[in-house]
PDB file of C-alpha atoms in Angstrom:
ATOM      1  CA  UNK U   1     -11.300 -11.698 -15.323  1.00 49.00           C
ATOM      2  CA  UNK U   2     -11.129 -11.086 -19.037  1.00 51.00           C
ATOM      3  CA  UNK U   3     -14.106 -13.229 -19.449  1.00 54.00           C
ATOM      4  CA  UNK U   4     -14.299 -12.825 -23.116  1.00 63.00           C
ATOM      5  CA  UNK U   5     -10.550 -14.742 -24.058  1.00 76.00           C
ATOM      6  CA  UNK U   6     -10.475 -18.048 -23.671  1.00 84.00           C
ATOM      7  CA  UNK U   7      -7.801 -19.695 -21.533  1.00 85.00           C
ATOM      8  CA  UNK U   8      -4.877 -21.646 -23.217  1.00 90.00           C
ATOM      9  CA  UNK U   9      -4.594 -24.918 -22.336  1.00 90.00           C
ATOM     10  CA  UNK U  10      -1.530 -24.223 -20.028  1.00 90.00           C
ATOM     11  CA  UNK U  11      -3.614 -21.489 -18.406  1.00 92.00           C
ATOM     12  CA  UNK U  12      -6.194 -23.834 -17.680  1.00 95.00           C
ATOM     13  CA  UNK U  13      -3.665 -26.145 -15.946  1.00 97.00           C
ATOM     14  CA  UNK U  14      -2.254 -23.219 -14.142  1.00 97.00           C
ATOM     15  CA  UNK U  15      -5.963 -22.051 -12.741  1.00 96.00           C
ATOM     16  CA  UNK U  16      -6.366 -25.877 -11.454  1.00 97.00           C
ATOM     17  CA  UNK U  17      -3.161 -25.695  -9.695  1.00 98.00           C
ATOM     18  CA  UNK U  18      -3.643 -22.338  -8.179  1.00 97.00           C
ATOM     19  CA  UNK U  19      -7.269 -23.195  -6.532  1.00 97.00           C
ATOM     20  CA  UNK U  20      -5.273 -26.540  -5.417  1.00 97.00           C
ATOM     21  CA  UNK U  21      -2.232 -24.517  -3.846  1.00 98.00           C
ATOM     22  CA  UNK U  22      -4.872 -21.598  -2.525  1.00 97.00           C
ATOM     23  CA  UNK U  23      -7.039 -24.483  -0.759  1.00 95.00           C
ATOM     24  CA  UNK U  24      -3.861 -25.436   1.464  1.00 95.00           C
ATOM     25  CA  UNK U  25      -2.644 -22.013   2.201  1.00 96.00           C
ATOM     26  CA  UNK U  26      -0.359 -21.132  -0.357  1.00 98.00           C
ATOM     27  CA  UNK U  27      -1.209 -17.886  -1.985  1.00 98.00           C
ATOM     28  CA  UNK U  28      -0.141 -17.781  -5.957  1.00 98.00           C
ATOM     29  CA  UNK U  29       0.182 -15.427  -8.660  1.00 97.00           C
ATOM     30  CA  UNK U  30      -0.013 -16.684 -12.179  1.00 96.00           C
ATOM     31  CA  UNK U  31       2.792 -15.438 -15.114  1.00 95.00           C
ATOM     32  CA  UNK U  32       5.679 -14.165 -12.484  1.00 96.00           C
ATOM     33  CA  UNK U  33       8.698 -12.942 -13.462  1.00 94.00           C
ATOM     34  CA  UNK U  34      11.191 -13.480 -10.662  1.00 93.00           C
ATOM     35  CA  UNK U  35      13.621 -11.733 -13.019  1.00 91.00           C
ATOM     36  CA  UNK U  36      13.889  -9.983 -16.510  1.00 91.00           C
ATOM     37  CA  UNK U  37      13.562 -12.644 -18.730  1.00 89.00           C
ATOM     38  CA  UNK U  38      12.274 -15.415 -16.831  1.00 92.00           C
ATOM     39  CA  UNK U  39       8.322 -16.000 -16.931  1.00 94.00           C
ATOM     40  CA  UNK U  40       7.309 -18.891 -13.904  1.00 96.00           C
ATOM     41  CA  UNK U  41       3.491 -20.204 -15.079  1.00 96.00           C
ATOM     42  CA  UNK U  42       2.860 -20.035 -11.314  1.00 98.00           C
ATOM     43  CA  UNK U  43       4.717 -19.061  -8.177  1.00 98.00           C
ATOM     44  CA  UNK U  44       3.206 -19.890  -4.913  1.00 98.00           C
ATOM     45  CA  UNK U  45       3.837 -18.429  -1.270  1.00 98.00           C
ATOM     46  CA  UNK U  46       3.116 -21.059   1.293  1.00 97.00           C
ATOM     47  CA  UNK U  47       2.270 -19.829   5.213  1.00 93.00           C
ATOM     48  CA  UNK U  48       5.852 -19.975   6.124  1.00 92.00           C
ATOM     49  CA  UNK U  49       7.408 -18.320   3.558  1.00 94.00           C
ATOM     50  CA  UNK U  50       8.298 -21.461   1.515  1.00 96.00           C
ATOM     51  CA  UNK U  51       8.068 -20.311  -2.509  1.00 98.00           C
ATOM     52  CA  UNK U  52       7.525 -22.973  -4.687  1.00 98.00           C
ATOM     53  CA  UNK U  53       7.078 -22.780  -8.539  1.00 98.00           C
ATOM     54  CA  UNK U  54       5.016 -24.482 -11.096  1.00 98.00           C
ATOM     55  CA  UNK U  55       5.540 -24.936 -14.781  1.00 97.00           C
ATOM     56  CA  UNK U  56       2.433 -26.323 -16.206  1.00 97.00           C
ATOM     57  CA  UNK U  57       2.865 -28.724 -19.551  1.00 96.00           C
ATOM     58  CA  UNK U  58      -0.161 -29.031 -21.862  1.00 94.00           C
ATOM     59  CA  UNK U  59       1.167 -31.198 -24.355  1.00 95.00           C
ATOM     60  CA  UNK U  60       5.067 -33.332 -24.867  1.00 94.00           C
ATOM     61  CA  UNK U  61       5.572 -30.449 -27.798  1.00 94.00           C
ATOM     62  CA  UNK U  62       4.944 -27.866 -25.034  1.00 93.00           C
ATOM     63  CA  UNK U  63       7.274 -29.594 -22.439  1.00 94.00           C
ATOM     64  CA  UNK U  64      10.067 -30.244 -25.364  1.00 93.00           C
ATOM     65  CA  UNK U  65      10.099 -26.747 -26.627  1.00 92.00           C
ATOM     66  CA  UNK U  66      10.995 -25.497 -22.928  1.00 90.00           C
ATOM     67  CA  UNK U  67      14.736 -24.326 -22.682  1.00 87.00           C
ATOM     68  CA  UNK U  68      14.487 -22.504 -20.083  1.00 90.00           C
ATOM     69  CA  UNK U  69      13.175 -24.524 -17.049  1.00 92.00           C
ATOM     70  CA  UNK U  70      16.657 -25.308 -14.874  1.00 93.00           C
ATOM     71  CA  UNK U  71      16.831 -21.409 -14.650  1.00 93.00           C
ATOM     72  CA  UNK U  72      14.031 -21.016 -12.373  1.00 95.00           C
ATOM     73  CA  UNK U  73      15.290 -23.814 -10.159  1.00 95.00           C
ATOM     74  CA  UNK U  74      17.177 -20.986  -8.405  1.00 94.00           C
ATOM     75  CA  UNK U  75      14.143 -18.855  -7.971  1.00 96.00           C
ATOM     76  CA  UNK U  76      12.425 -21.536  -5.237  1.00 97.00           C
ATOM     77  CA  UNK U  77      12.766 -23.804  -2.435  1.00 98.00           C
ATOM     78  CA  UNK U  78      10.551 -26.533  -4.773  1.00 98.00           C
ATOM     79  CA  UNK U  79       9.899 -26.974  -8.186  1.00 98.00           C
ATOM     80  CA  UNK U  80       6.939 -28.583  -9.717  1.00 98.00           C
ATOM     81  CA  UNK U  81       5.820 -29.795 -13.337  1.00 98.00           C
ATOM     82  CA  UNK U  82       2.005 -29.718 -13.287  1.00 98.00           C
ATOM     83  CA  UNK U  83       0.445 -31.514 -16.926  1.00 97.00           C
ATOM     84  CA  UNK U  84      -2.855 -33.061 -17.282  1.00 97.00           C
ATOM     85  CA  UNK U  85      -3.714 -36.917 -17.268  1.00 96.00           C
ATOM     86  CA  UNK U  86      -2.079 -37.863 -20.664  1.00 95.00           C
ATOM     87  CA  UNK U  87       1.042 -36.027 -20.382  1.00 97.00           C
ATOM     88  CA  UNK U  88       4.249 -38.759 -20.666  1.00 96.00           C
ATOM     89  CA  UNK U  89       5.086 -38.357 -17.572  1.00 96.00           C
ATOM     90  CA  UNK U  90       8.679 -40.410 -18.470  1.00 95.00           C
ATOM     91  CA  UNK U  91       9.650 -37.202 -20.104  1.00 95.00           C
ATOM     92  CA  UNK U  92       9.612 -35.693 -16.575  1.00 96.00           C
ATOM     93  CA  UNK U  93      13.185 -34.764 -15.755  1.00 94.00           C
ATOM     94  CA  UNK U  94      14.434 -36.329 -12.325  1.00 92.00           C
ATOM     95  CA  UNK U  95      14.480 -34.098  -9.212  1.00 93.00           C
ATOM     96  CA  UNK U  96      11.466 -32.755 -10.087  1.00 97.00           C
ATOM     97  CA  UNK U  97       8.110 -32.573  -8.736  1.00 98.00           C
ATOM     98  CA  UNK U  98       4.934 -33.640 -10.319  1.00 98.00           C
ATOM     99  CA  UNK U  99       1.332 -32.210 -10.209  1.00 98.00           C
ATOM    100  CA  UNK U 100      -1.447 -34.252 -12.274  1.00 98.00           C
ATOM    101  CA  UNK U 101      -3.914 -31.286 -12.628  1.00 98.00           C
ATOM    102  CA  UNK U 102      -7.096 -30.370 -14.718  1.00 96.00           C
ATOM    103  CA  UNK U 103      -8.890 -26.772 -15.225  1.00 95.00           C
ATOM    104  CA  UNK U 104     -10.589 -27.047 -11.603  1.00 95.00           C
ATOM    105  CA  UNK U 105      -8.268 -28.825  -9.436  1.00 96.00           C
ATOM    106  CA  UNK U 106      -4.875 -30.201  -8.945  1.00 98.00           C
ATOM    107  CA  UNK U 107      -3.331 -33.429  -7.010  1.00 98.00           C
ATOM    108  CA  UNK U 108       0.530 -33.121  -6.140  1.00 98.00           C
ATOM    109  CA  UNK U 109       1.410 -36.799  -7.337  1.00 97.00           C
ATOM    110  CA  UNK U 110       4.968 -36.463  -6.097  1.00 97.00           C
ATOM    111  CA  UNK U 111       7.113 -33.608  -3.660  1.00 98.00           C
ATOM    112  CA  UNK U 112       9.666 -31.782  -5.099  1.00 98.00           C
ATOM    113  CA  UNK U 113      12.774 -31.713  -2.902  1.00 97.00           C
ATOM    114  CA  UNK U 114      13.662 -28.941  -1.424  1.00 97.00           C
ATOM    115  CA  UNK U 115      16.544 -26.309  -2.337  1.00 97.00           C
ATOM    116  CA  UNK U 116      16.215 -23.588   0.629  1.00 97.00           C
ATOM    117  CA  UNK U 117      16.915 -20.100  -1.305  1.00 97.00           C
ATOM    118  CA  UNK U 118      19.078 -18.008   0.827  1.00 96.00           C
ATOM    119  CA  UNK U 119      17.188 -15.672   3.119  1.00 94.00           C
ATOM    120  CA  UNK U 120      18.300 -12.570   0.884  1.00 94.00           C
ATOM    121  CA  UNK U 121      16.940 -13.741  -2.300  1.00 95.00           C
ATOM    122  CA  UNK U 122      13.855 -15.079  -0.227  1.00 96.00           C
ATOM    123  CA  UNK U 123      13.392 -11.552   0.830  1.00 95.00           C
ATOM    124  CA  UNK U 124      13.454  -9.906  -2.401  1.00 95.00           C
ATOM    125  CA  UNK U 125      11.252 -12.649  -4.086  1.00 96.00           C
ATOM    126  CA  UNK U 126       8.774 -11.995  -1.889  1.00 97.00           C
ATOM    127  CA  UNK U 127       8.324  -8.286  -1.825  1.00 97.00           C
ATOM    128  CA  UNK U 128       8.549  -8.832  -6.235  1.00 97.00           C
ATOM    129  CA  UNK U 129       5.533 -11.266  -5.357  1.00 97.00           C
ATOM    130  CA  UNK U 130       4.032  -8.442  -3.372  1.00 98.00           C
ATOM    131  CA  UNK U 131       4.804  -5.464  -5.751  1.00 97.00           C
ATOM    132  CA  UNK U 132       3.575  -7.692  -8.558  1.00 97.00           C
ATOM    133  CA  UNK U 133       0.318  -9.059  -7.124  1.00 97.00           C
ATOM    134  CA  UNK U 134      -0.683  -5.697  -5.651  1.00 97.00           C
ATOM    135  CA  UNK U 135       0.170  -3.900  -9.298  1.00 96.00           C
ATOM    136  CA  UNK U 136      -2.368  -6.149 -10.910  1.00 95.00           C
ATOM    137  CA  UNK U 137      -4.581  -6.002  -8.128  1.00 95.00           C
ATOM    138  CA  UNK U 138      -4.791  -2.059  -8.540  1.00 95.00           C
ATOM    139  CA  UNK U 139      -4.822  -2.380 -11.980  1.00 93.00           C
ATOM    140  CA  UNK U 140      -8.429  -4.161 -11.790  1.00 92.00           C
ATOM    141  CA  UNK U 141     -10.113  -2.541  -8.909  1.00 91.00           C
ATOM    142  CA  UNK U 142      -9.022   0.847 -10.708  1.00 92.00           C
ATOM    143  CA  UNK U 143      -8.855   0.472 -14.294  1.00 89.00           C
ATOM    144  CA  UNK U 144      -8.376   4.215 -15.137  1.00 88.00           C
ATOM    145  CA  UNK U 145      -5.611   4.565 -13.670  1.00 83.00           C
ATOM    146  CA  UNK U 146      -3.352   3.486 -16.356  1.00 68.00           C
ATOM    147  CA  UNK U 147       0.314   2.201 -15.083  1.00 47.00           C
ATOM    148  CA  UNK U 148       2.697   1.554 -17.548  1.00 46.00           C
ATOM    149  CA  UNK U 149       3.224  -1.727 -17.030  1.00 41.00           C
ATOM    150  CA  UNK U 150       2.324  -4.624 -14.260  1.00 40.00           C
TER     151      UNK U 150
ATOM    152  CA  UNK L   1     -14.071  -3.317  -9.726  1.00 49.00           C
ATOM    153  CA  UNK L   2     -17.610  -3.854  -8.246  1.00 51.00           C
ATOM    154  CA  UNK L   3     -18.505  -0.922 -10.460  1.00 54.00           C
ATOM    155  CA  UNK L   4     -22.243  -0.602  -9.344  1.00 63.00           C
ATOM    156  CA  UNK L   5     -21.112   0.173  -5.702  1.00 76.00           C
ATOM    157  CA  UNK L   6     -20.421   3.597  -5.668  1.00 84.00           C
ATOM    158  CA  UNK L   7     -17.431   4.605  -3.132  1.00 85.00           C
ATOM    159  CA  UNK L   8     -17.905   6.046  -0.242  1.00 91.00           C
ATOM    160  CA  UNK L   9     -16.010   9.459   0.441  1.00 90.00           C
ATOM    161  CA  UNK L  10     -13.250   7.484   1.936  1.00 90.00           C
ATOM    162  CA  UNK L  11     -12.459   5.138  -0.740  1.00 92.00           C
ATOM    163  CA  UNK L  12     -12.526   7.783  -2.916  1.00 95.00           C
ATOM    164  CA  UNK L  13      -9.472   9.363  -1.247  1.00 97.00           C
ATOM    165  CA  UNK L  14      -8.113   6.489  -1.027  1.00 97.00           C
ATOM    166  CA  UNK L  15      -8.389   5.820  -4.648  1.00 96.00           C
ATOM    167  CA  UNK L  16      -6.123   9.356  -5.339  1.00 97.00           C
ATOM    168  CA  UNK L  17      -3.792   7.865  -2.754  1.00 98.00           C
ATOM    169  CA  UNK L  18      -3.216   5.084  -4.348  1.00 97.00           C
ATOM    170  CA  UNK L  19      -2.907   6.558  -7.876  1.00 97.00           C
ATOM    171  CA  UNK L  20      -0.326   9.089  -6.356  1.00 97.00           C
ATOM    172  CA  UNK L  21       2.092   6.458  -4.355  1.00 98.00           C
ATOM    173  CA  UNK L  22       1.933   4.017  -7.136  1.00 97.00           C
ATOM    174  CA  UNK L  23       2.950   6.929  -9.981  1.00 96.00           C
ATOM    175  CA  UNK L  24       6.066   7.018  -7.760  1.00 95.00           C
ATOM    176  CA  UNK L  25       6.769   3.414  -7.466  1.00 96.00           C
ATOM    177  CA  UNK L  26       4.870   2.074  -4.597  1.00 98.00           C
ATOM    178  CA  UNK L  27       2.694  -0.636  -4.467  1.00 98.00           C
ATOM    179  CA  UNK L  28      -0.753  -0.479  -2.822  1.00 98.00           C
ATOM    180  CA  UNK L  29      -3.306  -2.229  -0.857  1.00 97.00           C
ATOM    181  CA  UNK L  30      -6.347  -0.837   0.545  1.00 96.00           C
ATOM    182  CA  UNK L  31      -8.570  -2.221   3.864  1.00 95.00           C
ATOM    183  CA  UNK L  32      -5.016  -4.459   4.821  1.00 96.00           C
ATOM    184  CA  UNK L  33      -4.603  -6.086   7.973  1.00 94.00           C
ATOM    185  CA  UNK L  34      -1.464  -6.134   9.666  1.00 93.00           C
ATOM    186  CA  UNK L  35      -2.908  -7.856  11.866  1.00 91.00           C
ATOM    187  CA  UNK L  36      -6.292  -9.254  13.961  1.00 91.00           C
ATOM    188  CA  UNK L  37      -8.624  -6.787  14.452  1.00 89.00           C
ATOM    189  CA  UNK L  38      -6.530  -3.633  12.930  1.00 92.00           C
ATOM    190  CA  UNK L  39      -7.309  -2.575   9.636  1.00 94.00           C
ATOM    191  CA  UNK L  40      -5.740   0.354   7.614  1.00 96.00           C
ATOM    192  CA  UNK L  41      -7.078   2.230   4.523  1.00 96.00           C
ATOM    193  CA  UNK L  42      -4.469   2.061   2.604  1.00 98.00           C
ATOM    194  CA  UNK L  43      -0.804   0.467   2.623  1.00 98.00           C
ATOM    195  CA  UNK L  44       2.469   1.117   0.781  1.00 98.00           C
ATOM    196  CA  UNK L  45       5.240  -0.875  -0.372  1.00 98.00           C
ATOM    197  CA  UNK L  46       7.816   1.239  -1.346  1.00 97.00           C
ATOM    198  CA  UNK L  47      10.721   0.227  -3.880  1.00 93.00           C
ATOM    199  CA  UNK L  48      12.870  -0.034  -0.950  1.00 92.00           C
ATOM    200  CA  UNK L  49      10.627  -2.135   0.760  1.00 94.00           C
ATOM    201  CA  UNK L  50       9.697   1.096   3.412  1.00 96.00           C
ATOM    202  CA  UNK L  51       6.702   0.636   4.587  1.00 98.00           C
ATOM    203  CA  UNK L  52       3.945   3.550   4.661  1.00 98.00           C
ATOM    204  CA  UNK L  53       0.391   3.319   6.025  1.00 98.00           C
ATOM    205  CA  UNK L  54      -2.031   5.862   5.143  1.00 98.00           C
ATOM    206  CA  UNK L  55      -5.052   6.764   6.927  1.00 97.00           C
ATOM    207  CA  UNK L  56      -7.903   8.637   4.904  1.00 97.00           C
ATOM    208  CA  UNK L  57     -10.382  11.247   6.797  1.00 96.00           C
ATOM    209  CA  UNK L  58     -13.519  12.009   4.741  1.00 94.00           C
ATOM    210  CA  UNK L  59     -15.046  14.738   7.506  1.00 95.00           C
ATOM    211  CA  UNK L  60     -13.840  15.996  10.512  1.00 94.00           C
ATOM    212  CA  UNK L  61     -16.206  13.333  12.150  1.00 94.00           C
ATOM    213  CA  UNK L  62     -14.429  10.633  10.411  1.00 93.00           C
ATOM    214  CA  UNK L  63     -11.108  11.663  11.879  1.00 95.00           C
ATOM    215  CA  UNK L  64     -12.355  12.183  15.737  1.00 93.00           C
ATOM    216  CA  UNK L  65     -14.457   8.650  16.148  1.00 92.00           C
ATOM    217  CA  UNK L  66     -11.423   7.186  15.269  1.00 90.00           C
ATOM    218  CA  UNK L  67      -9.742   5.467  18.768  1.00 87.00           C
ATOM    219  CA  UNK L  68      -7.433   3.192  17.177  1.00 90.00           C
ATOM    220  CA  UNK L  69      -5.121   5.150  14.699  1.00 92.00           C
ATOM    221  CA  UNK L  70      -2.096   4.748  17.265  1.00 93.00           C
ATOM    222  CA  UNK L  71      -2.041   1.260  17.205  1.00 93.00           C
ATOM    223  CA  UNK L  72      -0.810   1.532  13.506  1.00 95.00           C
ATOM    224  CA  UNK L  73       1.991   2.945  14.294  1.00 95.00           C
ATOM    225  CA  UNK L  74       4.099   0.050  15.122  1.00 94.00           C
ATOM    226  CA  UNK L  75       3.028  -1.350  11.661  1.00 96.00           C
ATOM    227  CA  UNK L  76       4.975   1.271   8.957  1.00 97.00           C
ATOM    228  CA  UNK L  77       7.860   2.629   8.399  1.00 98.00           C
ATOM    229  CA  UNK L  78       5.764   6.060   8.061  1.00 98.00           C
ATOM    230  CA  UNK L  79       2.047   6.934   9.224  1.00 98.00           C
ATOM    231  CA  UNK L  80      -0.003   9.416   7.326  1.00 98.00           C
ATOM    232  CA  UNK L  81      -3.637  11.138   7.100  1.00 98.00           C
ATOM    233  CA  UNK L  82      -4.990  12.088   3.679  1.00 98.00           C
ATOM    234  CA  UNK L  83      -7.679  14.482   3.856  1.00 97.00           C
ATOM    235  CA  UNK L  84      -9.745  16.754   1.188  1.00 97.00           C
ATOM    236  CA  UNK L  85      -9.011  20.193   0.987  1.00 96.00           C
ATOM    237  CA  UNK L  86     -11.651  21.200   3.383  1.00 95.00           C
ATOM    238  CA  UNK L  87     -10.701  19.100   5.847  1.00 97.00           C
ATOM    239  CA  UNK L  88      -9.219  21.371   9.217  1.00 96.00           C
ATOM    240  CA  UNK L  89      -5.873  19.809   9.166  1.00 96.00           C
ATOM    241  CA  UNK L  90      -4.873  21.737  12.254  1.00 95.00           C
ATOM    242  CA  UNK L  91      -7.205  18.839  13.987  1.00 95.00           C
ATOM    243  CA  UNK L  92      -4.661  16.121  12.735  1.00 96.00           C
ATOM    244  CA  UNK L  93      -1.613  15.225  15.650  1.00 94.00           C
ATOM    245  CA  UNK L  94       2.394  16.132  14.992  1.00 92.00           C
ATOM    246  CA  UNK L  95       4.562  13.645  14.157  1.00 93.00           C
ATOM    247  CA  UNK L  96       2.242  12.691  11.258  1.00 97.00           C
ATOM    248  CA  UNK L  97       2.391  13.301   7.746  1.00 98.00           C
ATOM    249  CA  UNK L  98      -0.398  14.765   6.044  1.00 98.00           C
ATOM    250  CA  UNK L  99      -1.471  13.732   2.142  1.00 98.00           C
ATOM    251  CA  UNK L 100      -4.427  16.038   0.433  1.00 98.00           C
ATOM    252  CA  UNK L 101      -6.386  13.974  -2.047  1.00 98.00           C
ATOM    253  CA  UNK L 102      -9.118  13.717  -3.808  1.00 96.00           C
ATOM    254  CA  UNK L 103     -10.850  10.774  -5.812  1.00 95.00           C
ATOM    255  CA  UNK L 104      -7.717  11.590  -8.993  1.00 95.00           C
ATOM    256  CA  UNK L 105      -4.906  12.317  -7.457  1.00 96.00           C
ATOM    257  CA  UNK L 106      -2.994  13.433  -4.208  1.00 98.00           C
ATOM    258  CA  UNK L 107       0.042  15.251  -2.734  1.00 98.00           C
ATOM    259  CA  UNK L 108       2.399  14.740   0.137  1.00 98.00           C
ATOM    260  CA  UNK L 109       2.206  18.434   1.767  1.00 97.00           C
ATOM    261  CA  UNK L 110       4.018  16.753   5.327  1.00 97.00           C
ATOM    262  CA  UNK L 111       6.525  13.812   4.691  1.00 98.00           C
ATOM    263  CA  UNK L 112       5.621  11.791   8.233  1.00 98.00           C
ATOM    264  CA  UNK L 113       8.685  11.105  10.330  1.00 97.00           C
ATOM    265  CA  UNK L 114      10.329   8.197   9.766  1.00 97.00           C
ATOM    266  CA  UNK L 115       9.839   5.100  13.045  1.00 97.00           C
ATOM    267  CA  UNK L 116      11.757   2.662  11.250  1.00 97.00           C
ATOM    268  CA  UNK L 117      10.388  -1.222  11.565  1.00 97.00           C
ATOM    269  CA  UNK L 118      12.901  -3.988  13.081  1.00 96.00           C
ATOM    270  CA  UNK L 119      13.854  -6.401  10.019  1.00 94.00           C
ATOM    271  CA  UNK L 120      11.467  -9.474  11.514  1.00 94.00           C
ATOM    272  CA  UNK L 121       8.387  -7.507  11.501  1.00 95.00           C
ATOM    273  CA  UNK L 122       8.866  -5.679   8.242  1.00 96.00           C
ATOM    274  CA  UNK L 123       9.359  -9.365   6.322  1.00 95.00           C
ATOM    275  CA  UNK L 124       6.250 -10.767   8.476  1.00 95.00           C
ATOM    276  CA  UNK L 125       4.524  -7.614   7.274  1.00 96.00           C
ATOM    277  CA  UNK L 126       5.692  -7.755   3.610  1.00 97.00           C
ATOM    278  CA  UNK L 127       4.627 -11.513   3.608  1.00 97.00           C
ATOM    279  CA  UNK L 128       1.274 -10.745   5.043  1.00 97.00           C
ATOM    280  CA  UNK L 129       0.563  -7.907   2.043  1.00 97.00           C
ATOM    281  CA  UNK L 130       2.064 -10.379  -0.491  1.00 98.00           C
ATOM    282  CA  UNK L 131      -0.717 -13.176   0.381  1.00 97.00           C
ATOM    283  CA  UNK L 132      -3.565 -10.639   0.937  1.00 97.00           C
ATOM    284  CA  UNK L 133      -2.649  -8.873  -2.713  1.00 97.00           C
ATOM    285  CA  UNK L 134      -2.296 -12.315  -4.316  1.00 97.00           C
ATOM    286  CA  UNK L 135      -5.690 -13.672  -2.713  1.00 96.00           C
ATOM    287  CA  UNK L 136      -7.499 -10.869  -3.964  1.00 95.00           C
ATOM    288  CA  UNK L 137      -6.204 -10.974  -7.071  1.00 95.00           C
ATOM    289  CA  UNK L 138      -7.249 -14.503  -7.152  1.00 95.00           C
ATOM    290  CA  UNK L 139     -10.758 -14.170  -6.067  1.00 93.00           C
ATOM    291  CA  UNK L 140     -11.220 -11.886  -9.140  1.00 92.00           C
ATOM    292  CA  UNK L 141      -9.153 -13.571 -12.078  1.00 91.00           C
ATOM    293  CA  UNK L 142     -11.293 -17.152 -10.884  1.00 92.00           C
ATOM    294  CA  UNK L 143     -14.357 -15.588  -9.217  1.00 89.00           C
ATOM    295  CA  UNK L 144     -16.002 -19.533  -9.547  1.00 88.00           C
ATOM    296  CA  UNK L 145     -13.406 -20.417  -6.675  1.00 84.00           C
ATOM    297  CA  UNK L 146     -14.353 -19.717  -3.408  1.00 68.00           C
ATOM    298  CA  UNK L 147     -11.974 -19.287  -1.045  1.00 47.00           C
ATOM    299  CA  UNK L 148     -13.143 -18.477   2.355  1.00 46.00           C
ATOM    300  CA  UNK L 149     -11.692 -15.008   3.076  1.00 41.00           C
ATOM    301  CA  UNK L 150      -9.935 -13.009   1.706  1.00 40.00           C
TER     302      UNK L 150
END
């Protein structure tokens, strides 16, 4: 969509890791916000309810700049950095896991462990997922109806 | 979307449906499968997480070739038939809730009784619409990757 803005480079990163996660069964929404205030790059839904998220890096200035990361460590079971070829990998906090990706594809280099959200917050991430995914869906297969917001 | 195939008289109602349920909070789907071989016009996920699937009837026709509207009710909260003013609701079967749309808009005349869903089906279900929603969604924000369904 919006063929006429060019992606950032972190959205580029973000599109390789979504056809990556999509081509093993995960299904992924780009720009989530699993609460007000918190933006994930990409949160996936793998086929057994697993929700892992993805912060994608373009550059050490983008990955420095980030404040916010350990807060979305309690929105999934894994969490991933995803940054192209010539990120500094060393940067890479610990614990972590690590996605080498480009704008067409994406290789997970190393599993994040796992943190098993409670089956509550689980729940309620997933029907956001839903809510949010089917808002923007609607919003492009009917673009006069105007909703306030996605 | 796909705006050089016009909509067929369904899809229109469908289309006021939707615009109606998601003006009060609902989020929408149309042509979802709950599951193999069943396929509803249009489903509802409602800020609560109820459940609603709606079934839009174009002619009187559409509504009596239809043989399989039954088997949807064991997949919502609350079953419904949206129809066009014309339409001779007095065809349509109690314990059903009736919607009168058009392409713009539509109206809940019946509320549909409520058949509440056990917990494990409702998640399954709520999963299921969260991967369709984000699938489509993908297929048109990164129409160069093909995934094989949708």
């Amino acid at each position: 969509m919006q063929p006429d803005i060019p992606l950032m480079p972190g959205q580029l990163l973000a599109r390789g890791v979504c056809r990556h996660l999509a081509s093993h069964g995960f299904s992924v929404i780009e720009e989530f916000t699993p609460e007000r205030g918190k933006r994930v790059d990409v949160m996936a839904l793998g086929p057994k309810g697993e929700i892992w998220v993805v912060e994608c890096k373009s550059s050490r200035a983008d990955f420095m700049s980030d404040v916010k990361w350990q807060g979305y460590l309690d929105w999934c079971d894994r969490y991933f950095w995803a940054v192209d070829q010539e990120f500094p990998t060393d940067l890479l906090p610990e614990g972590t896991g690590l996605i080498i990706a480009d704008a067409y594809d994406a290789e997970i280099l190393r599993m994040a462990p796992e943190a098993k959200l409670a089956g509550a917050r689980r729940n309620a991430l997933i029907r956001r997922f839903a809510a949010h995914a089917a808002q923007r869906l609607q919003l492009l297969r009917d673009p006069d109806f105007g909703l306030g917001s996605s």
